PDB file of C-alpha atoms in Angstrom:
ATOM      1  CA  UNK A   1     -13.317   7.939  70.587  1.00  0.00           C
ATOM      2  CA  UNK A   2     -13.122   4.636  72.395  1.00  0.00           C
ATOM      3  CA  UNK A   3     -12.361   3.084  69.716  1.00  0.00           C
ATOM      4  CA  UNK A   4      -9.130   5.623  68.854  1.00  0.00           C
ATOM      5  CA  UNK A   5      -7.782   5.032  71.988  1.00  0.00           C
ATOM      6  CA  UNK A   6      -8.098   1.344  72.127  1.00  0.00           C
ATOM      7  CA  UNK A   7      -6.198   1.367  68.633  1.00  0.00           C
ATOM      8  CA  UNK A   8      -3.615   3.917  69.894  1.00  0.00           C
ATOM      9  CA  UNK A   9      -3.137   1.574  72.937  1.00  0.00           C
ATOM     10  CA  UNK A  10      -3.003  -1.489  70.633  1.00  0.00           C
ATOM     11  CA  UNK A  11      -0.574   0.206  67.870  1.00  0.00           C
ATOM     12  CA  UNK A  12       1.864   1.179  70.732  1.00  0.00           C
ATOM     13  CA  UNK A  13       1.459  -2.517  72.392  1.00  0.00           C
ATOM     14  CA  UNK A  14       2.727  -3.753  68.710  1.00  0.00           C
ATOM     15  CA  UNK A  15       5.204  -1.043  68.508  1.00  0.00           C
ATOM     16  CA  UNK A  16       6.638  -2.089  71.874  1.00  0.00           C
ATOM     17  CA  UNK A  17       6.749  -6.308  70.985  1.00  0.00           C
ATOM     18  CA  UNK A  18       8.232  -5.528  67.558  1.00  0.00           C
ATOM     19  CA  UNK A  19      10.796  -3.201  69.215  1.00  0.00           C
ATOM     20  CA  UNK A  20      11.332  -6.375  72.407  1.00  0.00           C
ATOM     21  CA  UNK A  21      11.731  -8.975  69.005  1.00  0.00           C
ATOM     22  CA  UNK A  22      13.962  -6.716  67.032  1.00  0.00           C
ATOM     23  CA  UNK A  23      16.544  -5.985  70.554  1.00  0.00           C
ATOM     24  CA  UNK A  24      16.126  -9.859  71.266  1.00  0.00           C
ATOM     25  CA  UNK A  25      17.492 -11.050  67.354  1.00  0.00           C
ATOM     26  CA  UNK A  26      19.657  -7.915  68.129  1.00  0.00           C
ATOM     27  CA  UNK A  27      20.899  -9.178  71.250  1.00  0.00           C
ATOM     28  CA  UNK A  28      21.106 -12.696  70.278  1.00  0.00           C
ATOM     29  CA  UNK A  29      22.971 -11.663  67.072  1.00  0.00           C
ATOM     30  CA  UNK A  30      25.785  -9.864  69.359  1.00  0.00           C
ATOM     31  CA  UNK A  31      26.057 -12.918  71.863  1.00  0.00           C
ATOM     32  CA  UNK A  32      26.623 -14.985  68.949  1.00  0.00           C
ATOM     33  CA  UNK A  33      29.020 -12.617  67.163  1.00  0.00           C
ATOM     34  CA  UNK A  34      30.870 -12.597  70.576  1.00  0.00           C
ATOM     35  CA  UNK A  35      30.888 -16.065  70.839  1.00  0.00           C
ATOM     36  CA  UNK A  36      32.294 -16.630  67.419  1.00  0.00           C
ATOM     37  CA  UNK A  37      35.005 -13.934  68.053  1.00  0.00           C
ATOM     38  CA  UNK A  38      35.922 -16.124  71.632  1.00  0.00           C
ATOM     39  CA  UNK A  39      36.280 -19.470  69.698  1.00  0.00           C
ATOM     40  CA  UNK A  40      38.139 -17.536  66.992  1.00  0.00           C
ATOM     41  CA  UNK A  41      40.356 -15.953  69.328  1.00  0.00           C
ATOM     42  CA  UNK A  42      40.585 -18.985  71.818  1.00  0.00           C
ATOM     43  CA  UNK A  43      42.195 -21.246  68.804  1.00  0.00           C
ATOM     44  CA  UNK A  44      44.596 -18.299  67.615  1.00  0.00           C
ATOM     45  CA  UNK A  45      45.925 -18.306  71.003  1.00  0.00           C
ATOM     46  CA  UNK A  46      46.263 -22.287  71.057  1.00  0.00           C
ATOM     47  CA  UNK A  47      48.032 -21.654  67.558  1.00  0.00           C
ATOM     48  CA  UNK A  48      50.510 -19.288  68.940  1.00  0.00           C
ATOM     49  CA  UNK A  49      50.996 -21.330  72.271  1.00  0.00           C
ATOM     50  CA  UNK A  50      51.711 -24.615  70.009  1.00  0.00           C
ATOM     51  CA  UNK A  51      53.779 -22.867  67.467  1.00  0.00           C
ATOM     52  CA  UNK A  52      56.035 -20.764  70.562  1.00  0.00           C
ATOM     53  CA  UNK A  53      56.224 -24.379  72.280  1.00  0.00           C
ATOM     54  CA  UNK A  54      57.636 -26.315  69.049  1.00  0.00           C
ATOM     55  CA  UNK A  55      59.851 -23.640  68.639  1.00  0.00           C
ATOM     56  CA  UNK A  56      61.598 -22.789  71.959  1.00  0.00           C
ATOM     57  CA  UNK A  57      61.833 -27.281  72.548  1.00  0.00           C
ATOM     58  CA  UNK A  58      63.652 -27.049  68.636  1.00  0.00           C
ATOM     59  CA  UNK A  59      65.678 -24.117  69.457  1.00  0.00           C
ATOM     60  CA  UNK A  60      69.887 -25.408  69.695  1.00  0.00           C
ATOM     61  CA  UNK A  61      70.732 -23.457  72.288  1.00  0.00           C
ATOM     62  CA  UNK A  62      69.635 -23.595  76.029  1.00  0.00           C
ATOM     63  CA  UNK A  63      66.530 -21.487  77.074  1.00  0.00           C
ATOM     64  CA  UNK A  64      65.421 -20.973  80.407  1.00  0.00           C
ATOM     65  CA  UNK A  65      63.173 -18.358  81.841  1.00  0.00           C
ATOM     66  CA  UNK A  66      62.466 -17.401  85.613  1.00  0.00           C
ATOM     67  CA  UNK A  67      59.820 -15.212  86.992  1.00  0.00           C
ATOM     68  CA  UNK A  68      60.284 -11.989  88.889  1.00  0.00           C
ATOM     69  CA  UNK A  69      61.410 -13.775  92.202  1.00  0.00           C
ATOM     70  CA  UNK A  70      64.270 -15.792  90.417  1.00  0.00           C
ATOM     71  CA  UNK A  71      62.309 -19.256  89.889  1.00  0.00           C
ATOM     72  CA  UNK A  72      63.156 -20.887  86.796  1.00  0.00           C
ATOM     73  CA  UNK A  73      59.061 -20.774  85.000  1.00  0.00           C
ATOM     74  CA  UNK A  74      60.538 -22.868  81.835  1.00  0.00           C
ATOM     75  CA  UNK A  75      63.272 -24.876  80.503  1.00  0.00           C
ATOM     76  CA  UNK A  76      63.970 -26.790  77.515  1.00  0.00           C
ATOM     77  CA  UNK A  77      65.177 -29.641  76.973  1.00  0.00           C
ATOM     78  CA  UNK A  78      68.821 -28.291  75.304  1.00  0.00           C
ATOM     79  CA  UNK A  79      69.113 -26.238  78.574  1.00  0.00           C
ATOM     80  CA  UNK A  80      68.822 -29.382  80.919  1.00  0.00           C
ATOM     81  CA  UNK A  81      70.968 -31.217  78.801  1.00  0.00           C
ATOM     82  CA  UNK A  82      73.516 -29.117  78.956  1.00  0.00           C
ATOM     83  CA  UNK A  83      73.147 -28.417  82.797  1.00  0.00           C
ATOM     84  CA  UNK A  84      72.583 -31.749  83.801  1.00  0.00           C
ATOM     85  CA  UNK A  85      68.876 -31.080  85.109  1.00  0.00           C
ATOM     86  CA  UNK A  86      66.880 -33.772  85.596  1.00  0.00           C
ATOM     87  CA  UNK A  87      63.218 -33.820  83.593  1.00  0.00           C
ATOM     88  CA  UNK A  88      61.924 -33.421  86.947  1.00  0.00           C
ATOM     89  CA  UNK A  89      62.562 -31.530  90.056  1.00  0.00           C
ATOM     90  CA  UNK A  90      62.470 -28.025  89.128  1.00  0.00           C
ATOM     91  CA  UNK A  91      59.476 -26.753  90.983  1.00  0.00           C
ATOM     92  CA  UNK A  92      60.358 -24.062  93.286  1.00  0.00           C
ATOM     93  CA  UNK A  93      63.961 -24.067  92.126  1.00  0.00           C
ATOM     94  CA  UNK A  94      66.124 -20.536  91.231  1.00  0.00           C
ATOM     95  CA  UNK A  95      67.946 -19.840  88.369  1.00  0.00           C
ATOM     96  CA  UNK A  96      70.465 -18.911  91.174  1.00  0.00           C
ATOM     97  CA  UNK A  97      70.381 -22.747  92.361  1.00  0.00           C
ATOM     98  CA  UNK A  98      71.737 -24.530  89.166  1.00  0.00           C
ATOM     99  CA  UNK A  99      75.080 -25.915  89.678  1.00  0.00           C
ATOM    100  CA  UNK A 100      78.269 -25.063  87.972  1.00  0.00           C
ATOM    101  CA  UNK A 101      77.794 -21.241  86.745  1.00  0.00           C
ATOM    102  CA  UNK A 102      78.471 -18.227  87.764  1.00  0.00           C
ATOM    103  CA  UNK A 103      75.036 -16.524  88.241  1.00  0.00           C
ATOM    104  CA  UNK A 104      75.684 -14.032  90.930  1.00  0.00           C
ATOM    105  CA  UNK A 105      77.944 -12.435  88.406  1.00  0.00           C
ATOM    106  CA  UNK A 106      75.110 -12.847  85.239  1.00  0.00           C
ATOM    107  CA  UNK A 107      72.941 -11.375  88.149  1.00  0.00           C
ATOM    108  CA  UNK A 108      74.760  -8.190  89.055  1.00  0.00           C
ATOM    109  CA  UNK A 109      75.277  -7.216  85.278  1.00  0.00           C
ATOM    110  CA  UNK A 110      71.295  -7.266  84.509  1.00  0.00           C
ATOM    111  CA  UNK A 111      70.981  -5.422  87.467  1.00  0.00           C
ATOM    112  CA  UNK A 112      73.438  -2.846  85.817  1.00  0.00           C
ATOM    113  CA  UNK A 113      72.877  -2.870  82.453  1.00  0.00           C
ATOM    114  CA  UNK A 114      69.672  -4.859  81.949  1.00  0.00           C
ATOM    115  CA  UNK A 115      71.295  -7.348  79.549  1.00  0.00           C
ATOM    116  CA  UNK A 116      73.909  -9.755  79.381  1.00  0.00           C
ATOM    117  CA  UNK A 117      74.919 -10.214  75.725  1.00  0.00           C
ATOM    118  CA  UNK A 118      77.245 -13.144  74.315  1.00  0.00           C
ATOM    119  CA  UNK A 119      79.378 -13.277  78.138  1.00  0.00           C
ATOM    120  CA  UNK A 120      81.441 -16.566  78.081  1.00  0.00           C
ATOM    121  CA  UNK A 121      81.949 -18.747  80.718  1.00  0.00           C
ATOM    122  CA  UNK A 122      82.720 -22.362  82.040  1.00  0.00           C
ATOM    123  CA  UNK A 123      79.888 -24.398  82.662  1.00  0.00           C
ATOM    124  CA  UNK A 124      82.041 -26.301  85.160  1.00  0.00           C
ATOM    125  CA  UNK A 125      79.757 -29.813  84.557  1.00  0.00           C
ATOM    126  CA  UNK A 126      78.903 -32.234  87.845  1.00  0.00           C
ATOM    127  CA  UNK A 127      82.372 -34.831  86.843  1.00  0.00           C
ATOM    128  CA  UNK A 128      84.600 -30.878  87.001  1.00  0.00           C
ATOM    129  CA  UNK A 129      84.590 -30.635  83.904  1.00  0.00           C
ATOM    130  CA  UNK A 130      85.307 -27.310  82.245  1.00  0.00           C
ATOM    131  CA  UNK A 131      82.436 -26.760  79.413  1.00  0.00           C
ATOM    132  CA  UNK A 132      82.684 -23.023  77.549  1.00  0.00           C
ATOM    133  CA  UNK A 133      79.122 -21.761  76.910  1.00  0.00           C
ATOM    134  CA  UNK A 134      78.129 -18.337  75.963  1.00  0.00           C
ATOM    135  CA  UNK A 135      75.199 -17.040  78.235  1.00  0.00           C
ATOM    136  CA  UNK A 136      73.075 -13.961  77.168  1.00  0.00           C
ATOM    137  CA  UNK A 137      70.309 -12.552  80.019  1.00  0.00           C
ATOM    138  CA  UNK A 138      67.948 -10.202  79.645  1.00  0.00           C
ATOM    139  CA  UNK A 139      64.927  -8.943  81.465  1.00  0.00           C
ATOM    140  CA  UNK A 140      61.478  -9.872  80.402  1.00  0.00           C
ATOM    141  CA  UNK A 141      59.070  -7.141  81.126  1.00  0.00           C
ATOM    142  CA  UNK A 142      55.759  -6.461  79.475  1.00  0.00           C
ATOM    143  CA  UNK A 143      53.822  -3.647  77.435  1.00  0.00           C
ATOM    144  CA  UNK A 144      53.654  -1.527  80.549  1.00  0.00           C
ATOM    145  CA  UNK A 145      57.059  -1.955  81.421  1.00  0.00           C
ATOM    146  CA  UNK A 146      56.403  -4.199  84.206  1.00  0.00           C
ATOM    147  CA  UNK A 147      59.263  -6.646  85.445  1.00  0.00           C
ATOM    148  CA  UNK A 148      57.898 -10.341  84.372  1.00  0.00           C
ATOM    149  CA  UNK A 149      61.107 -12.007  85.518  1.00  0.00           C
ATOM    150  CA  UNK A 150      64.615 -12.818  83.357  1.00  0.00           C
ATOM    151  CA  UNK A 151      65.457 -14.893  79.916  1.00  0.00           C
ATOM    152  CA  UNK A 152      68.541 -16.900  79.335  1.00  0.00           C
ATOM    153  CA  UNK A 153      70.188 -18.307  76.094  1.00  0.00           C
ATOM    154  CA  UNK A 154      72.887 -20.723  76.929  1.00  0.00           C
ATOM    155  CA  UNK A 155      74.739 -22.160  73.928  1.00  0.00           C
ATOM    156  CA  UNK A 156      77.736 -24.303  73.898  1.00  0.00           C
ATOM    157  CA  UNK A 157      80.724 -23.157  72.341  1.00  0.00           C
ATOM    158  CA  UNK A 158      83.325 -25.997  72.787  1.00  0.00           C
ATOM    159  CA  UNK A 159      83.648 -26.851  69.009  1.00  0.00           C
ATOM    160  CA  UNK A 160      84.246 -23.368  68.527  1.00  0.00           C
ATOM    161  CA  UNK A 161      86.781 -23.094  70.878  1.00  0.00           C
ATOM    162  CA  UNK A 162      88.379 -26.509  69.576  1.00  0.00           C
ATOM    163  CA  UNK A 163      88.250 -25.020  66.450  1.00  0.00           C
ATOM    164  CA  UNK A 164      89.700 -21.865  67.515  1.00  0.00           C
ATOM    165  CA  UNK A 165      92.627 -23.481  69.070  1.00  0.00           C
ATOM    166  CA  UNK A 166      93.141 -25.826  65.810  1.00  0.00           C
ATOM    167  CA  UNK A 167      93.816 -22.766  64.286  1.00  0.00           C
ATOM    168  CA  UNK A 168      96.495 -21.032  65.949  1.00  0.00           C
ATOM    169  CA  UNK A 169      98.029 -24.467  66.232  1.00  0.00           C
ATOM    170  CA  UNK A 170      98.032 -24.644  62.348  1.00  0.00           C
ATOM    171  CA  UNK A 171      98.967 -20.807  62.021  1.00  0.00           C
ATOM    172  CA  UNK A 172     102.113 -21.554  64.199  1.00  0.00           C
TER     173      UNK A 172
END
């Protein structure tokens, strides 16, 4: 009988260390599979923050976003040409304080109707000149619907205005 119970006792010690190994490989299987999946995911999301980056600095037309308190978060390089904003110097600054557009009145339409679509206006430049640009606005908000701050496409249209006026000159 002694001998039962001392191989009942010993068959349920092996039971128990084949069942620790087999959660251990288990376990260390699933840290590794997460690990993998982190990496994996990790460079997708460097992919997609390269390829949105090399898009939005190609893009022809100005782009600047702000966050929810009105502080410009991004701006490319079209966009600060066009404005006349230096490369730097734009930390803590508002959409609100770049010179020479009307933003109070780009303001009070999103507030309205949430989007500004194609409105044109003159970009009155820091030498007074008049520059036409058409400025769509829109808010940015995310999957839940919360309010992540505003987007704005600038895009000069003075060659189209030129060419507009050429035009009716001709037609006359």
């Amino acid at each position: 009988r002694v001998g039962t119970e001392a191989c009942a006792v010993e068959c349920c010690n092996t039971s128990l260390a084949g069942a620790s190994v087999a959660a251990a490989g288990l376990s260390a299987g699933m840290a590794r599979f997460w690990a993998h999946s982190y990496k994996r995911s990790r460079r997708k999301l460097k992919g997609s923050k390269a390829f949105a980056e090399a898009v939005v600095t190609s893009l022809p037309v100005g782009l600047i976003t702000s966050d929810p308190d009105g502080k410009i978060s991004m701006i490319n390089e079209t966009a600060r040409t066009m404005l006349g904003i230096a490369d730097q110097g734009i930390d803590d600054m508002a959409v609100a304080d770049i010179q020479g557009l009307d933003w109070q009145a780009i303001a009070s339409t999103l507030m309205g109707k949430r989007k500004v679509f194609e409105r044109e206006m003159d970009f009155v430049s820091p030498d007074s000149e008049a520059v036409p640009i058409s400025v769509s606005a829109s808010e940015i908000r995310d999957e839940d619907g919360l309010f992540l701050g505003h987007l704005y496409i600038l895009r000069d249209i003075a060659e189209v205005k030129r060419l507009q006026a050429e035009v009716q000159r001709n037609e006359r």
